[in-house]
XYZ file of C-alpha atoms in Angstrom:
686
model
C -32.610 22.595 9.074
C -35.985 21.015 9.648
C -39.044 22.497 8.078
C -40.893 24.906 10.402
C -44.118 23.118 9.572
C -42.751 19.749 10.525
C -45.589 17.326 11.337
C -45.562 14.699 14.018
C -43.633 11.557 13.178
C -46.755 9.384 12.922
C -48.311 11.554 10.192
C -45.903 10.971 7.274
C -42.219 10.387 6.281
C -39.965 13.248 5.237
C -39.436 13.996 1.559
C -36.007 12.274 1.394
C -37.199 9.102 3.133
C -40.300 9.008 0.925
C -38.057 9.205 -2.135
C -35.795 6.454 -0.789
C -38.818 4.445 0.332
C -37.099 4.115 3.695
C -38.597 4.172 7.132
C -38.399 7.698 8.556
C -37.220 7.673 12.177
C -36.948 10.802 14.322
C -35.195 10.241 17.639
C -36.352 11.939 20.806
C -35.327 15.590 21.183
C -34.259 15.691 17.504
C -35.740 17.899 14.817
C -34.536 15.851 11.842
C -34.733 12.156 11.009
C -31.833 9.714 11.380
C -31.061 9.335 7.667
C -31.151 13.056 6.925
C -28.836 13.623 9.893
C -26.463 10.954 8.564
C -26.395 12.458 5.056
C -26.178 16.028 6.373
C -29.160 17.192 4.356
C -32.296 19.218 5.035
C -35.206 17.231 6.442
C -38.313 18.657 4.701
C -42.004 17.801 4.507
C -43.100 19.945 1.534
C -43.592 17.484 -1.317
C -46.955 15.859 -1.872
C -47.175 12.069 -1.815
C -46.733 10.500 -5.232
C -49.860 9.035 -6.763
C -50.001 5.271 -6.665
C -49.495 3.628 -10.011
C -51.032 0.369 -11.055
C -48.287 -2.235 -11.213
C -47.906 -3.875 -14.617
C -48.352 -7.584 -14.950
C -45.138 -9.208 -13.797
C -43.623 -12.552 -14.496
C -44.018 -14.766 -11.395
C -40.270 -15.500 -11.220
C -39.373 -11.814 -11.502
C -41.931 -10.966 -8.833
C -40.448 -13.530 -6.500
C -36.950 -12.213 -7.113
C -38.028 -8.667 -6.318
C -39.706 -9.808 -3.125
C -36.576 -11.612 -2.012
C -34.390 -8.616 -2.813
C -36.436 -6.268 -0.666
C -37.493 -8.693 2.063
C -34.218 -8.290 3.910
C -34.529 -4.498 3.727
C -38.049 -4.718 5.123
C -36.869 -6.894 7.948
C -34.036 -4.499 8.735
C -36.425 -1.566 8.894
C -37.758 -3.007 12.145
C -34.444 -2.675 13.967
C -33.408 0.116 16.266
C -32.806 3.585 14.779
C -29.088 3.591 15.701
C -28.395 0.353 13.845
C -30.058 1.655 10.665
C -27.371 4.252 10.125
C -24.963 1.746 8.485
C -26.041 2.517 4.932
C -24.202 2.745 1.613
C -24.010 6.289 0.316
C -24.984 6.811 -3.297
C -23.990 9.515 -5.726
C -27.336 11.298 -5.506
C -27.069 11.697 -1.744
C -29.415 8.877 -0.791
C -28.455 5.568 0.776
C -29.197 1.860 0.441
C -28.581 -0.945 2.873
C -27.222 -3.628 0.531
C -25.038 -3.549 -2.565
C -27.659 -5.295 -4.699
C -29.804 -2.158 -4.369
C -27.136 0.228 -5.666
C -27.988 2.048 -8.861
C -25.436 1.707 -11.614
C -22.490 -0.675 -11.877
C -20.741 -2.082 -8.810
C -18.430 -5.052 -8.336
C -20.112 -5.775 -5.021
C -23.503 -6.653 -6.460
C -24.338 -10.312 -5.801
C -21.372 -10.677 -3.457
C -21.598 -13.520 -0.961
C -18.786 -12.782 1.472
C -18.699 -8.968 1.618
C -22.311 -7.896 2.116
C -22.949 -4.682 3.991
C -25.349 -5.821 6.717
C -25.381 -9.608 6.391
C -22.859 -12.329 7.078
C -22.833 -15.881 5.775
C -22.467 -19.357 7.288
C -21.585 -22.368 5.193
C -24.158 -25.154 5.461
C -21.945 -28.197 6.022
C -22.731 -31.750 4.964
C -23.848 -32.840 8.450
C -25.869 -29.762 9.382
C -29.613 -29.893 9.995
C -30.409 -28.182 6.689
C -30.161 -30.110 3.418
C -29.879 -27.821 0.350
C -29.973 -30.842 -1.985
C -33.684 -31.180 -1.221
C -34.224 -28.219 -3.538
C -32.872 -30.166 -6.500
C -30.559 -28.906 -9.223
C -29.810 -25.185 -9.325
C -30.536 -23.811 -12.792
C -29.487 -20.432 -14.165
C -33.098 -19.246 -14.042
C -34.101 -20.984 -10.824
C -34.390 -19.543 -7.343
C -31.028 -19.133 -5.590
C -32.430 -17.771 -2.311
C -35.038 -19.258 -0.006
C -36.398 -17.343 2.957
C -36.185 -19.209 6.281
C -37.221 -18.300 9.797
C -33.659 -17.652 10.975
C -32.366 -16.054 7.793
C -32.050 -16.616 4.070
C -30.692 -19.758 2.452
C -28.534 -18.783 -0.522
C -27.537 -21.581 -2.861
C -24.252 -21.220 -4.707
C -24.463 -24.610 -6.420
C -26.814 -27.566 -6.515
C -25.173 -29.079 -3.423
C -23.700 -26.120 -1.514
C -25.447 -23.268 0.250
C -24.963 -20.571 2.846
C -27.198 -19.076 5.499
C -27.362 -15.289 5.237
C -27.863 -13.811 8.677
C -28.377 -10.157 9.671
C -25.504 -8.312 11.339
C -27.702 -6.154 13.633
C -27.991 -7.720 17.052
C -24.563 -9.358 17.003
C -21.889 -8.460 19.542
C -20.536 -4.941 19.124
C -22.537 -4.155 15.991
C -23.877 -0.930 17.465
C -20.259 0.196 18.005
C -19.123 -0.282 14.410
C -19.685 3.254 13.185
C -18.129 4.689 16.322
C -15.106 2.416 15.836
C -14.777 3.485 12.201
C -14.989 7.143 13.133
C -12.395 6.681 15.888
C -10.012 4.895 13.489
C -10.406 7.588 10.868
C -9.941 10.329 13.473
C -6.501 8.933 14.377
C -5.159 9.105 10.836
C -7.144 12.062 9.438
C -6.355 13.743 7.055
C -3.873 11.130 5.764
C -6.256 8.264 5.012
C -6.156 8.440 1.225
C -2.366 8.699 1.115
C -2.010 5.730 3.470
C -4.321 3.612 1.338
C -2.250 4.498 -1.728
C 0.921 3.618 0.196
C -0.484 0.237 1.206
C -1.356 -0.722 -2.366
C 2.036 0.516 -3.588
C 4.241 -1.438 -1.157
C 2.422 -4.137 0.825
C -0.351 -5.346 -1.467
C 1.799 -6.517 -4.429
C 3.694 -9.002 -2.228
C 0.704 -10.113 -0.130
C -2.391 -9.786 -2.378
C -5.210 -10.955 -0.101
C -7.437 -7.938 -0.837
C -9.201 -7.020 -4.055
C -7.812 -3.604 -4.898
C -10.669 -2.419 -7.100
C -13.320 -3.496 -4.590
C -11.476 -1.797 -1.744
C -11.052 1.445 -3.673
C -14.684 1.412 -4.822
C -15.837 1.289 -1.215
C -13.267 3.829 -0.067
C -14.344 6.276 -2.776
C -17.837 6.326 -1.276
C -17.019 6.285 2.430
C -14.654 4.724 4.954
C -17.835 3.800 6.831
C -18.492 0.930 4.416
C -15.553 -1.054 5.775
C -15.215 -3.554 8.534
C -13.411 -1.522 11.245
C -10.490 -3.954 11.773
C -9.772 -4.137 8.036
C -9.677 -0.353 7.691
C -7.320 -0.160 10.691
C -5.102 -3.036 9.486
C -4.511 -1.405 6.104
C -3.595 1.846 7.829
C -1.288 0.047 10.297
C 0.753 -1.678 7.607
C 0.943 1.481 5.516
C 2.189 3.442 8.532
C 5.347 1.312 8.565
C 6.314 3.013 5.299
C 5.341 6.519 6.373
C 8.567 8.078 5.085
C 8.064 6.554 1.623
C 5.586 9.323 0.816
C 7.027 12.811 0.576
C 3.808 14.459 1.750
C 3.382 12.193 4.773
C 7.005 12.472 5.857
C 6.455 16.151 6.694
C 3.927 15.266 9.398
C 4.107 13.482 12.740
C 3.134 9.847 12.421
C -0.287 9.019 13.969
C -0.617 6.990 17.171
C 0.097 3.420 16.051
C -0.539 1.846 19.451
C -3.989 3.390 19.782
C -4.836 2.334 16.236
C -3.761 -1.239 16.940
C -5.797 -1.256 20.147
C -8.910 -0.219 18.234
C -8.223 -2.802 15.526
C -7.976 -5.666 18.005
C -11.111 -4.628 19.840
C -13.057 -4.350 16.597
C -11.739 -7.678 15.292
C -12.954 -9.365 18.452
C -16.423 -8.008 17.684
C -16.563 -8.767 13.961
C -15.675 -12.416 14.524
C -19.282 -12.750 15.697
C -20.525 -11.680 12.236
C -17.702 -13.054 10.082
C -17.113 -12.035 6.492
C -14.185 -12.275 4.117
C -13.064 -8.924 5.524
C -12.723 -10.542 8.962
C -10.105 -13.001 7.691
C -8.407 -10.272 5.661
C -8.154 -8.027 8.715
C -6.811 -10.842 10.888
C -4.113 -11.839 8.406
C -3.007 -8.240 7.919
C -2.845 -7.647 11.674
C -0.658 -10.747 11.973
C 1.760 -9.153 9.500
C 1.917 -6.137 11.788
C 2.378 -7.801 15.175
C 2.595 -11.310 16.572
C 0.628 -10.630 19.759
C -1.530 -13.717 20.438
C -0.657 -14.905 16.936
C -1.305 -18.618 17.536
C -4.658 -17.911 19.156
C -5.728 -15.443 16.466
C -4.661 -17.856 13.730
C -6.842 -20.553 15.289
C -9.804 -18.179 15.380
C -9.323 -17.170 11.750
C -9.197 -20.795 10.624
C -12.467 -21.508 12.394
C -14.017 -18.425 10.777
C -12.681 -19.466 7.360
C -14.330 -22.885 7.548
C -17.612 -21.140 8.303
C -17.124 -18.909 5.267
C -16.328 -21.841 2.983
C -12.787 -20.619 2.247
C -11.572 -24.221 2.259
C -13.785 -25.084 -0.711
C -13.361 -24.798 -4.464
C -15.651 -21.936 -5.508
C -14.831 -22.157 -9.229
C -18.370 -23.157 -10.205
C -20.299 -21.213 -7.590
C -22.940 -18.676 -8.474
C -20.962 -15.682 -7.204
C -19.046 -12.876 -8.991
C -15.848 -13.940 -10.741
C -13.735 -11.462 -8.804
C -14.908 -13.038 -5.539
C -13.904 -16.494 -6.757
C -10.337 -15.295 -7.255
C -10.344 -13.383 -3.976
C -11.563 -16.431 -2.055
C -8.770 -18.532 -3.529
C -6.026 -16.016 -2.722
C -7.395 -15.407 0.756
C -7.784 -19.124 1.451
C -4.200 -19.821 0.474
C -3.064 -16.821 2.517
C -4.655 -18.419 5.564
C -3.145 -21.802 4.685
C 0.308 -20.191 4.649
C -0.405 -18.499 7.975
C -1.325 -21.827 9.555
C 1.758 -23.709 8.361
C 4.345 -21.059 9.182
C 2.683 -20.329 12.502
C 2.913 -24.046 13.268
C 6.626 -24.045 12.445
C 7.331 -21.034 14.638
C 5.220 -22.052 17.628
C 5.953 -25.774 17.593
C 2.222 -26.489 17.720
C 0.382 -28.820 15.348
C -1.113 -27.097 12.321
C -4.894 -26.798 12.225
C -5.611 -27.132 8.498
C -5.873 -30.730 7.343
C -5.222 -31.538 3.692
C -8.189 -33.943 3.691
C -10.502 -30.961 4.246
C -8.765 -28.525 1.919
C -10.236 -28.361 -1.582
C -8.727 -25.127 -2.948
C -7.249 -25.365 -6.414
C -3.807 -23.842 -7.165
C -3.827 -20.141 -7.972
C -3.566 -19.108 -11.612
C -2.880 -15.803 -13.341
C -6.637 -15.320 -13.709
C -6.963 -15.169 -9.906
C -4.886 -11.964 -9.800
C -6.690 -8.962 -11.328
C -3.512 -6.853 -11.292
C -0.658 -7.421 -13.743
C 2.364 -5.665 -15.185
C 0.156 -2.912 -16.660
C -0.765 -1.880 -13.098
C 2.837 -1.187 -12.048
C 3.300 1.974 -9.975
C 6.378 3.816 -11.188
C 6.614 5.943 -8.065
C 9.881 5.659 -6.154
C 9.860 2.972 -3.457
C 7.004 0.891 -4.884
C 6.893 -2.909 -5.076
C 6.668 -4.742 -8.384
C 3.140 -6.030 -9.050
C 4.024 -8.813 -11.477
C 6.901 -10.062 -9.329
C 4.631 -9.986 -6.284
C 2.112 -12.267 -7.985
C 4.810 -14.789 -8.892
C 6.348 -14.560 -5.425
C 2.999 -15.184 -3.705
C 2.324 -18.226 -5.907
C 5.717 -19.779 -5.126
C 5.272 -19.078 -1.421
C 2.045 -21.085 -1.512
C 3.879 -24.016 -3.145
C 6.682 -23.819 -0.572
C 4.129 -23.761 2.250
C 2.645 -26.993 0.929
C 6.085 -28.616 1.065
C 6.557 -27.337 4.612
C 3.155 -28.788 5.529
C 4.242 -32.214 4.280
C 7.497 -31.947 6.233
C 5.669 -31.099 9.458
C 3.161 -33.902 8.898
C 5.901 -36.385 8.030
C 8.502 -36.165 10.805
C 7.203 -33.715 13.400
C 3.924 -35.286 14.505
C 3.635 -36.693 18.012
C 3.176 -40.225 16.683
C 6.177 -40.087 14.325
C 8.374 -38.588 17.025
C 7.437 -41.458 19.336
C 8.065 -44.039 16.613
C 11.513 -42.579 15.903
C 12.417 -42.601 19.591
C 11.174 -46.173 20.027
C 13.239 -47.334 17.045
C 16.488 -46.528 18.832
C 19.506 -46.825 16.469
C 17.105 -47.386 13.557
C 15.427 -44.037 14.121
C 17.698 -42.317 11.604
C 16.628 -44.749 8.882
C 12.994 -43.850 9.544
C 13.726 -40.124 9.355
C 15.772 -40.321 6.164
C 13.176 -42.472 4.443
C 10.374 -40.083 5.363
C 12.179 -36.863 4.413
C 13.481 -38.145 1.083
C 10.333 -37.195 -0.932
C 10.204 -33.813 0.814
C 13.852 -33.155 -0.003
C 13.256 -33.989 -3.648
C 10.311 -31.592 -3.793
C 12.393 -28.845 -2.177
C 15.129 -29.333 -4.743
C 12.589 -29.215 -7.568
C 10.937 -26.101 -6.104
C 14.257 -24.281 -5.841
C 15.398 -25.211 -9.344
C 12.070 -24.070 -10.840
C 12.284 -20.509 -9.470
C 12.111 -17.991 -12.326
C 14.921 -15.536 -12.876
C 12.801 -12.651 -11.569
C 12.889 -14.231 -8.104
C 16.677 -14.326 -7.893
C 18.372 -12.135 -5.312
C 20.141 -10.207 -8.052
C 16.947 -9.279 -9.925
C 16.409 -5.867 -8.355
C 15.296 -2.674 -10.062
C 16.421 0.859 -9.359
C 14.108 2.688 -6.925
C 11.955 -0.445 -6.461
C 11.480 -2.467 -3.276
C 11.889 -6.219 -3.555
C 10.225 -8.726 -1.194
C 11.881 -11.815 -2.660
C 13.991 -11.964 0.500
C 11.129 -13.335 2.580
C 10.548 -16.120 0.036
C 14.217 -17.119 -0.088
C 14.423 -16.993 3.698
C 11.384 -19.267 3.954
C 13.152 -21.784 1.718
C 16.256 -21.633 3.923
C 14.096 -22.183 7.028
C 12.421 -25.226 5.464
C 15.788 -26.758 4.539
C 17.151 -26.077 8.015
C 14.082 -27.587 9.664
C 14.554 -30.784 7.675
C 18.262 -31.108 8.521
C 17.675 -30.144 12.126
C 15.423 -33.184 12.464
C 18.138 -35.383 11.010
C 20.850 -33.960 13.279
C 18.761 -34.586 16.381
C 18.446 -38.248 15.381
C 22.206 -38.858 15.089
C 23.806 -40.770 17.929
C 26.984 -42.636 18.817
C 25.388 -45.759 17.300
C 25.017 -44.134 13.857
C 27.161 -45.568 11.069
C 30.330 -43.375 10.983
C 30.149 -42.747 7.229
C 26.466 -41.816 7.366
C 27.203 -39.640 10.391
C 29.842 -37.705 8.423
C 27.550 -37.310 5.409
C 24.629 -35.998 7.455
C 26.785 -33.434 9.247
C 28.508 -32.375 6.028
C 25.206 -31.641 4.304
C 23.922 -29.843 7.400
C 27.100 -27.758 7.389
C 26.528 -26.748 3.779
C 22.961 -25.684 4.555
C 24.205 -23.536 7.443
C 26.844 -21.808 5.308
C 24.272 -21.310 2.536
C 21.955 -19.633 5.057
C 24.666 -17.310 6.369
C 25.650 -16.319 2.844
C 22.014 -15.609 2.012
C 21.620 -13.187 4.915
C 24.867 -11.475 3.946
C 23.593 -11.025 0.384
C 20.516 -8.991 1.358
C 20.471 -5.544 -0.233
C 18.723 -2.346 0.897
C 15.917 -3.028 -1.608
C 15.290 -6.327 0.179
C 15.711 -5.155 3.762
C 13.357 -2.184 3.400
C 10.551 -4.078 1.664
C 7.585 -5.991 3.046
C 8.653 -9.064 5.049
C 6.260 -11.899 5.776
C 5.225 -12.408 9.413
C 7.293 -15.620 9.716
C 10.557 -13.900 8.773
C 11.754 -13.139 12.345
C 11.323 -16.768 13.381
C 12.998 -17.935 10.166
C 16.032 -15.726 10.795
C 16.115 -17.190 14.303
C 16.122 -20.765 12.986
C 19.470 -20.112 11.295
C 21.010 -19.276 14.662
C 19.328 -22.248 16.322
C 20.715 -24.545 13.642
C 24.246 -23.161 14.036
C 24.060 -23.572 17.784
C 22.982 -27.183 17.341
C 25.944 -27.822 15.032
C 28.246 -26.233 17.615
C 26.794 -28.270 20.460
C 27.418 -31.540 18.602
C 30.836 -30.673 17.126
C 33.271 -33.613 17.074
C 36.545 -31.678 17.382
C 37.849 -28.430 18.811
C 38.618 -27.213 15.306
C 35.033 -27.790 14.156
C 33.619 -26.183 17.291
C 35.812 -23.108 16.804
C 34.539 -22.785 13.246
C 30.882 -22.683 14.320
C 31.606 -20.276 17.163
C 33.169 -17.903 14.661
C 30.286 -18.200 12.188
C 27.719 -17.628 14.951
C 29.534 -14.482 16.051
C 29.556 -13.260 12.463
C 25.859 -14.027 12.102
C 25.026 -12.182 15.300
C 26.960 -9.179 14.010
C 24.987 -9.171 10.743
C 21.720 -9.294 12.680
C 22.866 -6.519 14.991
C 23.962 -3.977 12.402
C 20.953 -4.598 10.147
C 18.482 -4.314 13.029
C 20.103 -1.068 14.182
C 19.843 0.306 10.647
C 16.112 -0.209 10.257
C 15.586 -3.968 9.772
C 14.397 -4.412 13.330
C 12.615 -7.658 12.459
C 16.058 -9.257 12.921
C 16.175 -8.425 16.636
C 14.139 -11.473 17.723
C 16.610 -13.722 15.898
C 19.465 -12.138 17.803
C 17.597 -12.617 21.084
C 16.988 -16.298 20.397
C 20.595 -16.830 19.373
C 21.609 -15.342 22.711
C 19.145 -17.627 24.503
C 20.582 -20.740 22.881
C 24.116 -19.548 23.592
C 23.009 -19.229 27.193
C 21.996 -22.880 27.211
C 25.452 -23.884 26.029
C 26.972 -21.603 28.638
C 24.907 -23.212 31.374
C 25.971 -26.671 30.219
C 29.634 -25.705 30.063
C 29.440 -23.939 33.427
C 28.158 -27.060 35.116
C 31.386 -28.856 34.172
C 33.793 -25.918 34.513
C 34.632 -23.954 37.696
C 35.591 -20.870 35.650
C 32.857 -18.153 35.779
C 31.378 -17.128 32.433
C 30.364 -13.608 31.363
C 26.682 -12.698 31.438
C 26.747 -10.837 28.123
C 25.815 -13.207 25.256
C 28.265 -11.555 22.876
C 31.025 -11.964 25.458
C 30.024 -15.599 25.883
C 30.579 -16.207 22.165
C 33.891 -14.303 22.444
C 34.983 -16.502 25.320
C 34.049 -19.581 23.303
C 36.179 -18.148 20.492
C 39.159 -17.638 22.802
C 38.940 -21.227 23.918
C 38.042 -20.527 27.552
C 35.270 -23.084 27.207
C 36.442 -26.138 25.362
C 34.840 -29.125 23.811
C 35.872 -32.520 25.063
C 36.314 -33.682 21.490
C 33.439 -36.100 21.802
C 30.403 -35.463 19.608
C 28.102 -35.718 22.602
C 30.005 -33.401 24.943
C 27.327 -30.750 24.478
C 24.100 -32.742 24.633
C 21.431 -30.635 22.948
C 18.331 -30.486 25.065
C 14.949 -31.189 23.525
C 13.145 -29.579 26.448
C 10.810 -26.736 25.641
C 12.392 -23.304 25.695
C 10.577 -20.309 27.072
C 9.389 -18.703 23.863
C 11.079 -15.471 22.920
C 8.453 -13.053 21.723
C 8.928 -12.753 17.972
C 8.157 -9.327 16.600
C 6.671 -9.262 13.142
C 8.753 -7.462 10.504
C 6.143 -4.849 9.752
C 5.855 -3.996 13.441
C 8.754 -1.640 13.023
C 9.267 1.376 10.822
C 11.974 1.321 8.186
C 13.502 4.715 8.779
C 16.987 4.134 7.448
C 17.256 3.510 3.740
C 20.894 2.462 3.712
C 22.286 -0.790 4.992
C 26.050 -1.420 4.957
C 26.991 -4.287 2.697
C 27.971 -7.356 4.671
C 29.660 -9.741 2.306
C 32.267 -11.499 4.376
C 34.463 -14.110 2.830
C 32.654 -17.400 2.836
C 34.419 -20.166 4.664
C 34.652 -23.486 2.927
C 33.724 -26.709 4.690
C 37.326 -27.774 4.135
C 38.611 -25.102 6.527
C 38.019 -27.432 9.432
C 38.624 -30.716 7.654
C 38.845 -33.603 10.074
C 38.247 -37.283 10.012
C 34.648 -36.691 10.984
C 33.836 -34.209 8.216
C 33.456 -35.110 4.583
C 35.023 -32.250 2.597
C 33.216 -33.211 -0.596
C 30.091 -31.171 -1.291
C 26.807 -33.035 -1.129
C 23.997 -32.285 -3.561
C 20.991 -31.810 -1.287
C 21.021 -35.414 -0.186
C 22.724 -38.381 1.303
C 24.780 -40.926 -0.628
C 26.365 -44.101 0.629
C 29.744 -44.404 -1.055
C 28.329 -43.331 -4.404
C 25.703 -46.058 -4.436
C 22.157 -45.040 -5.261
C 20.625 -46.563 -2.189
C 17.844 -45.540 0.144
C 19.267 -42.084 0.933
C 20.763 -41.280 -2.446
C 18.828 -38.344 -3.842
């Protein structure tokens, strides 16, 4: 309650605001000031003003530092009363506006990318400002310079950022309302959901800093960027039943939460911070809606935040250096796998990417942080998995840049019969790197290395490797023609066949611990690529026997996808849909040359192929695979669905050897990840 002897606003600040040295603002028709209302405390005017004390003589540098620290707070005190409410609660019930002003220890002091009411913009080499004019940055020198439009913060002698105030940017006045609305949807389960996220999702996709997140959450959910708070909740909700307490309640409204997250993300992009990129990447693990567009936005934001730069020697906290590296590589992975799935050029260029490889020091968590609770992910394995996924993404990037650019595609087409030579020469280094990557995988990342009552996300890494291999061989298959040397033709198809069988066997080997774990956003499209590759092999089969083999394997693969998706792994459904779409293309081609009507059901179409109702002419080009653009099937991200069923029937069918359809056009001898010409170590001998 307000004091009965409350004076007019112009006379003096309340006791709490005087103690905080904050501006005391009383809104119209209110009896208490804004800050006291926010903290839920009594707004009194009973204490006498403190006597002014003579300031001791202060070192000029220290004086300047103090002025800079409080100048931003002074500037913010001139903003509207509503915007001032975004403060950081302290243990004694007061509040500050920036982390540097917190009393006691805090990881967030001196942060660059996660300030409370400021966002940063990297000052690029061609911008109007030139930080180098200030000379070398010493440990005792000034790191901040006040400018008209903001504050220039130097992180090295040559690199600097503009710190700009959040108030006044689009949607800033809605932030607290958005946070309250998000929390209202999941209340009172917020703490349990945060714990669930760090138990299951975080170990395999560590783009947050756990200790920083929990420090903020311990004070108030209102310290977060709204889309990041919502994104963490959304991913945790997919594992609702993995917490005994939560499983007793009705799951909160996921659709409404996602709607709020997307709205808030659209606002925070106008005041970007590291949390903006974190929120975007986590949302992309939840759903693929507008994924290509959102990825493009996040990349633009990341360049503005300096995430493409090596921050090893910057004047920022050590934990933020590691976070920036992990987050930057997380975005790099998003760009490359999004490019593969959408067929669009990637947006991150290696010439403008200066991040160093991640090291153990970049991951604060280790084996000592393992959560022994049932259904948790392994922290140490997650770190190793994430590091190898980064390396694989770099190989994929080289593959896309090598044989899938517009220029290279045109050059291959213009070369005619020599196009295959161009492709094989270009993919040879990539193939060697893939082989080296696979052989260097530690034992803990094998499919068999599973622990009792632990989830295991190694499946998404292995699947990504399969997709990269398939993408490489798909490019080779599409370059084969009737003019190709017969022996080279047989070798290329034999190796492609082995990759297809390897992929099918991999999917069959997935265990419940794999299927129920966190799956990377690209997993649905990568499962789909296996079906696309099999359909391509079917469409270019040389004999009826070979065609029958691929029809059978495709039916088996569709069955695996179907039963797993119906038992909880619903991220496999998009792969099944795309397999049906490609089968439909073959059906349409066959129908144009056959008067016999074909069934509309995709599964029946594959059955009819199996029964021989639609036959190959025996010529390798009977089914001419079309390179025209398909209408994109909407890929659902793995974490978009809940994993309600914890048991998946084992699907280990007998693997069929390449020799089961031996013909003159198929080389029954296994190939070792490469192409050999009669045993000679020539151009394509790996």
